[in-house]
């Protein structure tokens, strides 16, 4: 689904977000999205490493 958006679609989404949130809220929104992605990636890495540790404990 996301592969079909293209550049014009992304520009349209950006314009709508700019209209809805306004230019003053965009940096705050960007920071919040960045923090959320960072936390998600950290949690995913932790889960993967825990799974690998469990698998190695079961084998050995």
XYZ file of C-alpha atoms in Angstrom:
60
model
C 0.000 0.000 0.000
C 2.742 2.475 0.905
C 4.633 1.655 -2.277
C 1.894 3.270 -4.370
C 1.967 6.686 -2.671
C 4.806 8.251 -4.630
C 6.180 11.774 -4.391
C 2.944 13.664 -5.156
C 1.116 11.668 -2.490
C 3.790 12.410 0.084
C 3.634 16.108 -0.749
C -0.148 16.058 -0.323
C 0.177 14.339 3.059
C 2.767 16.903 4.148
C 0.487 19.789 3.153
C -2.463 18.284 5.047
C -0.322 17.729 8.155
C 0.957 21.293 7.922
C -2.598 22.629 7.673
C -3.916 20.475 10.526
C -1.083 20.972 13.034
C 0.361 24.297 11.908
C 4.028 25.177 11.519
C 4.561 25.807 15.233
C 3.564 22.252 16.234
C 5.558 20.394 13.559
C 8.913 20.317 15.423
C 7.188 19.020 18.552
C 5.327 16.408 16.529
C 8.549 15.344 14.815
C 10.312 14.944 18.148
C 7.472 12.847 19.516
C 7.518 10.577 16.461
C 11.302 10.269 16.708
C 11.178 9.334 20.386
C 8.466 6.771 19.718
C 10.451 5.158 16.897
C 13.592 5.101 19.036
C 11.780 3.378 21.902
C 10.183 0.901 19.505
C 13.532 -0.011 17.949
C 15.145 -0.425 21.361
C 12.324 -2.692 22.529
C 12.478 -4.746 19.343
C 16.255 -5.221 19.720
C 15.772 -6.266 23.336
C 13.135 -8.821 22.381
C 15.321 -10.267 19.629
C 18.339 -10.551 21.924
C 16.200 -12.199 24.626
C 14.919 -14.695 22.083
C 18.437 -15.527 20.923
C 19.580 -16.026 24.520
C 16.678 -18.374 25.215
C 17.407 -20.379 22.089
C 21.080 -20.743 23.004
C 20.174 -21.804 26.554
C 17.819 -24.505 25.245
C 20.502 -25.883 22.918
C 23.311 -25.931 25.432
